[in-house]
mmCIF file of C-alpha atoms in Angstrom:
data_model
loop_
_atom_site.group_PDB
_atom_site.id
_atom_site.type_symbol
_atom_site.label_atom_id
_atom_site.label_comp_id
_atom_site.label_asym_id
_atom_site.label_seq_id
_atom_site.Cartn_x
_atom_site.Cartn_y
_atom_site.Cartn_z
ATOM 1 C CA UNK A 1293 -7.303 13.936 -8.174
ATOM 2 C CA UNK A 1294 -4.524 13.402 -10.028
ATOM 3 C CA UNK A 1295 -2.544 10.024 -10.516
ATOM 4 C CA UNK A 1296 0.045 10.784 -9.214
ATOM 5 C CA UNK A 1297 -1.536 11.716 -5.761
ATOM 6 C CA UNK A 1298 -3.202 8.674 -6.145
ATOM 7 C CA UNK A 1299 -0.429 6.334 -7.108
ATOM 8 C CA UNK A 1300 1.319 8.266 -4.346
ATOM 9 C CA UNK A 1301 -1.447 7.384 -1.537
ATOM 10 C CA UNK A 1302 -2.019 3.686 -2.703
ATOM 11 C CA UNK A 1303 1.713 2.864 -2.429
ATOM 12 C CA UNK A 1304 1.882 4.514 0.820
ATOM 13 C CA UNK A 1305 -0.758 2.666 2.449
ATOM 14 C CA UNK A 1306 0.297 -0.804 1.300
ATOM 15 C CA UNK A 1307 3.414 0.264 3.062
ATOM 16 C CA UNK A 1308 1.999 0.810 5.937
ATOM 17 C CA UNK A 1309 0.404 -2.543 5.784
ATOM 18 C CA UNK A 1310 3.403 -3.777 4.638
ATOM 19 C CA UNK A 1311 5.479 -2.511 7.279
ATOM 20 C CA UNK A 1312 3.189 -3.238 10.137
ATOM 21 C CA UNK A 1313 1.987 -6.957 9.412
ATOM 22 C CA UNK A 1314 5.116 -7.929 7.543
ATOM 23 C CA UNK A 1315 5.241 -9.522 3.950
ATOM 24 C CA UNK A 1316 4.025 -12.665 2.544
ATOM 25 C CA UNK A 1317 0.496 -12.062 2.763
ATOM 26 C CA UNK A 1318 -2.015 -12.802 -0.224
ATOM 27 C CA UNK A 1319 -2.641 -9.430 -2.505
ATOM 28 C CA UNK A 1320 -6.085 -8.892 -1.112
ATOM 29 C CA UNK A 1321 -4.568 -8.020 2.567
ATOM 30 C CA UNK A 1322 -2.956 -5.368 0.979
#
């Protein structure tokens, strides 16, 4: 796979998380 793809799926789902829990949670929820 390349990194970018990667990079590109990893930010996306921390956005997700970020976007549906809100921030200020601890690295590890993310």
């Amino acid at each position: 796979m390349d990194t970018d793809i990667l990079t590109e799926k990893i930010i996306g789902c921390a956005m997700k998380v970020s976007n549906t829990r809100g921030v200020g949670f601890l690295e590890s929820v993310y």
